[in-house]
Short mmCIF file of C-alpha atoms in Angstrom, two decimals:
data_model
loop_
_atom_site.label_atom_id
_atom_site.label_comp_id
_atom_site.label_asym_id
_atom_site.label_seq_id
_atom_site.Cartn_x
_atom_site.Cartn_y
_atom_site.Cartn_z
CA MET A 271 32.09 55.18 43.21
CA LYS A 272 33.62 57.41 40.51
CA LYS A 273 37.16 56.73 41.77
CA ILE A 274 36.56 52.97 41.90
CA ILE A 275 35.14 52.86 38.38
CA SER A 276 37.95 55.07 37.06
CA PHE A 277 40.52 52.76 38.66
CA PHE A 278 39.01 49.65 37.05
CA MET A 279 38.79 51.41 33.68
CA ASN A 280 42.39 52.64 33.68
CA ASN A 281 44.11 49.64 35.26
CA PRO A 282 44.93 47.04 32.53
CA VAL A 283 44.83 44.06 34.92
CA CYS A 284 41.51 45.07 36.46
CA ASN A 285 40.14 45.87 33.02
CA PHE A 286 41.09 42.37 31.83
CA LEU A 287 39.52 40.69 34.87
CA VAL A 288 36.30 42.68 34.55
CA SER A 289 36.10 41.83 30.84
CA LEU A 290 36.71 38.15 31.61
CA LEU A 291 33.98 38.07 34.28
CA THR A 292 31.64 39.88 31.89
CA TYR A 293 32.19 37.24 29.20
CA VAL A 294 31.62 34.49 31.76
CA PHE A 295 28.31 36.16 32.65
CA TYR A 296 27.31 36.39 28.99
CA GLY A 297 28.30 32.75 28.50
CA LEU A 298 26.10 31.68 31.42
CA VAL A 299 23.13 33.55 29.97
CA ILE A 300 23.66 31.88 26.59
CA GLY A 301 24.03 28.49 28.32
CA ILE A 302 20.78 28.91 30.24
CA SER A 303 19.04 29.86 27.01
CA ALA A 304 20.47 26.82 25.21
CA PHE A 305 19.67 24.29 27.97
CA PRO A 306 16.16 23.25 26.77
CA SER A 307 17.42 22.73 23.22
CA VAL A 308 20.44 20.72 24.33
CA PHE A 309 18.26 18.67 26.66
CA LEU A 310 15.84 17.92 23.81
CA ILE A 311 18.63 16.64 21.55
CA TYR A 312 20.21 14.69 24.43
CA THR A 313 16.89 13.02 25.26
CA TYR A 314 16.41 12.00 21.63
CA LEU A 315 19.92 10.56 21.35
CA THR A 316 19.62 8.58 24.58
CA ASN A 317 16.30 7.00 23.57
CA ILE A 318 16.76 6.45 19.84
CA LYS A 319 19.53 4.48 18.17
CA LEU A 320 20.87 6.05 14.99
CA ASP A 321 20.76 2.79 13.07
CA SER A 322 18.28 3.70 10.34
CA VAL A 323 17.51 6.47 7.88
CA LEU A 324 14.29 7.21 9.77
CA SER A 325 16.15 7.77 13.06
CA ILE A 326 18.63 10.10 11.33
CA VAL A 327 15.76 12.06 9.78
CA GLY A 328 14.25 12.28 13.25
CA LEU A 329 17.51 13.70 14.61
CA ALA A 330 17.55 16.31 11.86
CA LEU A 331 13.98 17.34 12.71
CA VAL A 332 14.73 17.50 16.43
CA THR A 333 17.81 19.61 15.73
CA GLY A 334 15.77 22.02 13.61
CA VAL A 335 13.12 22.33 16.31
CA SER A 336 15.88 22.85 18.89
CA VAL A 337 17.23 25.84 16.95
CA TYR A 338 13.92 27.69 17.11
CA LEU A 339 13.37 26.58 20.68
CA PHE A 340 16.69 28.24 21.46
CA PHE A 341 15.51 31.44 19.75
CA ILE A 342 12.28 31.60 21.79
CA VAL A 343 13.90 30.72 25.12
CA SER A 344 16.70 33.25 24.46
CA LEU A 345 14.17 36.02 23.91
CA ILE A 346 12.62 35.28 27.30
CA VAL A 347 15.87 34.78 29.24
CA PHE A 348 17.70 37.74 27.70
CA GLY A 349 14.58 39.90 28.01
CA VAL A 350 14.18 39.21 31.73
CA ILE A 351 17.86 39.78 32.50
CA GLU A 352 18.01 42.96 30.41
CA ARG A 353 14.94 44.22 32.23
CA LEU A 354 16.57 43.56 35.61
CA LEU A 355 19.77 45.34 34.54
CA VAL A 356 17.94 48.56 33.62
CA ILE A 357 15.75 48.82 36.71
CA GLY A 358 15.80 52.45 37.81
CA PHE A 359 17.12 53.77 34.51
CA LYS A 360 15.57 57.15 33.64
CA LYS A 361 16.22 59.72 30.97
CA GLY A 362 19.21 61.89 31.76
CA ARG A 363 22.95 62.33 31.34
CA TYR A 364 25.37 59.82 32.88
CA PRO A 365 29.18 60.19 32.83
CA VAL A 366 31.36 57.17 32.06
CA THR A 367 32.39 57.02 35.73
CA SER A 368 28.82 56.55 36.96
CA GLY A 369 27.27 53.30 38.19
CA ILE A 370 24.43 53.69 35.69
CA PHE A 371 26.92 53.75 32.81
CA ALA A 372 28.64 50.60 34.11
CA ARG A 373 25.29 48.77 34.27
CA TRP A 374 24.33 50.12 30.86
CA LEU A 375 27.53 48.71 29.36
CA LEU A 376 26.70 45.27 30.77
CA TYR A 377 23.14 45.56 29.45
CA SER A 378 24.31 46.85 26.07
CA GLY A 379 26.76 43.99 25.57
CA LEU A 380 24.06 41.45 26.39
CA HIS A 381 21.66 43.12 23.98
CA ILE A 382 24.24 43.17 21.17
CA ILE A 383 24.63 39.39 21.51
CA LEU A 384 20.88 38.89 21.10
CA LEU A 385 20.80 41.54 18.37
CA ASN A 386 23.16 39.50 16.22
CA MET A 387 22.36 35.95 17.34
CA VAL A 388 18.55 35.81 17.51
CA LEU A 389 16.65 39.00 16.66
CA PRO A 390 17.42 38.96 12.90
CA TYR A 391 15.54 35.65 12.62
CA VAL A 392 12.38 36.69 14.47
CA SER A 393 11.82 40.24 13.17
CA GLY A 394 8.18 40.86 12.34
CA THR A 395 6.94 38.01 14.54
CA VAL A 396 4.97 37.92 17.75
CA PHE A 397 8.10 36.62 19.50
CA ALA A 398 10.05 39.80 18.77
CA LYS A 399 7.17 41.87 20.09
CA MET A 400 7.08 39.67 23.19
CA PHE A 401 10.79 40.34 23.80
CA TYR A 402 10.39 44.12 23.56
CA LYS A 403 7.47 44.01 25.97
CA ILE A 404 9.52 41.97 28.46
CA VAL A 405 12.32 44.55 28.25
CA GLY A 406 9.84 47.31 29.10
CA CYS A 407 8.75 48.79 25.77
CA LYS A 408 5.20 50.15 25.76
CA ILE A 409 3.54 48.72 22.66
CA GLY A 410 -0.02 49.49 21.59
CA LYS A 411 -2.50 47.36 19.67
CA ASN A 412 -1.98 46.08 16.13
CA VAL A 413 1.72 47.04 15.95
CA PHE A 414 4.04 45.50 13.35
CA ILE A 415 7.79 45.65 14.09
CA ASN A 416 9.93 44.52 11.16
CA THR A 417 13.30 45.54 12.59
CA ARG A 418 15.77 44.48 15.21
CA GLY A 419 16.91 48.08 15.72
CA LEU A 420 14.90 49.13 18.80
CA HIS A 421 17.64 50.12 21.24
CA ASP A 422 16.99 50.84 24.94
CA ALA A 423 13.37 49.92 24.28
CA TYR A 424 12.45 50.41 27.97
CA LEU A 425 12.35 54.14 27.09
CA LEU A 426 10.25 53.64 23.95
CA GLU A 427 6.49 54.07 23.63
CA ILE A 428 4.68 52.90 20.47
CA GLY A 429 1.02 53.74 19.87
CA ASP A 430 -1.73 51.72 18.20
CA ASN A 431 -1.66 50.64 14.53
CA VAL A 432 2.01 51.49 14.03
CA VAL A 433 4.21 49.91 11.37
CA ILE A 434 8.00 50.02 11.75
CA GLY A 435 9.79 49.13 8.53
CA GLY A 436 12.77 46.88 7.97
CA ASP A 437 16.13 47.95 9.44
CA ALA A 438 14.66 51.09 10.99
CA ASN A 439 16.95 52.27 13.79
CA ILE A 440 15.17 53.73 16.82
CA THR A 441 17.65 54.44 19.58
CA CYS A 442 16.89 55.95 22.98
CA HIS A 443 20.58 56.57 23.72
CA ILE A 444 23.50 58.50 22.30
CA PHE A 445 27.05 59.01 23.52
CA GLU A 446 28.45 62.54 23.57
CA GLY A 447 31.52 63.94 25.30
CA ASN A 448 32.18 60.88 27.49
CA THR A 449 28.56 61.05 28.60
CA LEU A 450 25.73 58.59 28.05
CA ILE A 451 22.47 60.36 27.22
CA LEU A 452 19.20 58.46 27.69
CA ASP A 453 15.89 59.92 26.58
CA ASN A 454 12.38 58.76 25.74
CA ILE A 455 11.00 58.28 22.24
CA LYS A 456 7.26 58.33 21.58
CA ILE A 457 5.55 57.22 18.37
CA GLY A 458 1.89 58.17 17.98
CA ASP A 459 -1.06 56.10 16.73
CA ASN A 460 -1.51 55.13 13.07
CA THR A 461 2.06 56.08 12.17
CA LEU A 462 4.39 54.53 9.62
CA ILE A 463 8.15 54.46 10.18
CA GLY A 464 9.85 53.77 6.86
CA ALA A 465 12.59 51.22 6.31
CA GLU A 466 16.12 52.23 7.36
CA SER A 467 14.91 55.37 9.12
CA TYR A 468 17.05 56.67 11.99
CA ILE A 469 15.30 58.19 15.02
CA MET A 470 17.32 59.68 17.88
CA PRO A 471 16.54 60.12 21.61
CA GLY A 472 13.92 62.62 22.74
CA VAL A 473 11.91 62.47 19.50
CA GLU A 474 8.11 62.63 19.65
CA ILE A 475 6.14 61.66 16.55
CA GLY A 476 2.47 62.58 16.48
CA ASP A 477 -0.51 60.52 15.33
CA HIS A 478 -1.15 59.69 11.66
CA CYS A 479 2.40 60.48 10.54
CA SER A 480 4.34 58.92 7.68
CA ILE A 481 8.11 58.86 8.06
CA GLY A 482 9.68 58.10 4.69
CA VAL A 483 12.32 55.51 3.91
CA LYS A 484 15.82 56.42 5.21
CA SER A 485 14.56 59.51 7.00
CA TYR A 486 16.73 60.97 9.75
CA ILE A 487 15.13 62.66 12.77
CA ARG A 488 17.53 64.47 15.09
CA LYS A 489 17.29 64.29 18.87
CA LYS A 490 14.45 66.05 20.70
CA LYS A 491 12.51 66.86 17.52
CA LYS A 492 8.72 67.09 17.78
CA ILE A 493 6.91 65.87 14.67
CA PRO A 494 3.32 67.26 14.54
CA PRO A 495 0.37 64.94 13.83
CA LYS A 496 -0.43 64.11 10.20
CA THR A 497 3.09 65.01 9.06
CA ILE A 498 4.56 63.36 5.97
CA LEU A 499 8.33 63.35 6.34
CA MET A 500 10.49 62.32 3.39
CA SER A 501 14.20 61.83 2.93
CA VAL A 502 15.87 63.43 -0.09
CA PRO A 503 15.64 60.99 -3.01
CA ALA A 504 18.26 60.64 -5.73
CA VAL A 505 17.48 63.22 -8.45
CA PRO A 506 19.45 63.93 -11.65
CA ALA A 507 21.58 67.08 -11.29
CA ARG A 508 19.83 68.92 -14.15
CA GLN A 509 16.42 68.14 -12.72
CA MET A 510 17.51 69.37 -9.29
CA ALA A 511 18.82 72.60 -10.80
CA HIS A 512 15.46 73.06 -12.54
CA ILE A 513 13.57 72.52 -9.26
CA ILE A 514 15.77 75.04 -7.41
CA LYS A 515 15.30 77.57 -10.22
CA GLU A 516 11.50 77.21 -10.05
CA GLU A 517 11.51 77.65 -6.28
CA LYS A 518 13.55 80.85 -6.56
CA GLU A 519 11.10 82.21 -9.12
CA GLU A 520 8.16 81.39 -6.85
CA VAL A 521 9.84 83.21 -3.96
CA LYS A 522 10.31 86.32 -6.10
CA ILE A 523 6.64 86.27 -7.07
#
């Protein structure tokens, strides 16, 4: 398997063909997702003549409904296919020549399409939560997710009464030394994840925690319950020097 994958990766012709087939696959998934919306517009156009202002207004309304119908259907179709692609995925280290990595690349490309095409428009809604559940994310009760940045969510567990702020980035994968690393992330009950926070694989956050805006939590860190974690805010240089001076004096005492 390693030799076959290496051959396809290093051979320009094979690489081109694999890329082409991959794009065909992605196109089919998008087409399936768009079918109900296209069918709705087609049905309207075949039954209504555009010979009045009212019929044109009707077309505009049908088109608008079709856009959001596409969003909802895409979440279901992409979610199911992504879930099928990651069957058997577990935390661990996978070299670029492994079958798991090849499947992960296919999954990742599909997810990036949804990440840019649909998820920005449904963040914070029940539909986004539905998508993450389809993919395999374990989500507790009364959870509010106001971000599209839950990556490899099949390895993510979110407790009850959790709020995840806008543009928070919670990723269950990293890439180091030509190796894909997958690991679980667990967020405890009654926890707040601040906007634009970045949480890496292997992190466990306890119950009743508050993770401040733009906080960065490195891989495999364990955050104890009731922890308040803050990023470093912008402070005037003189004020910072004064704070450091006071801390040094306290240490001496």
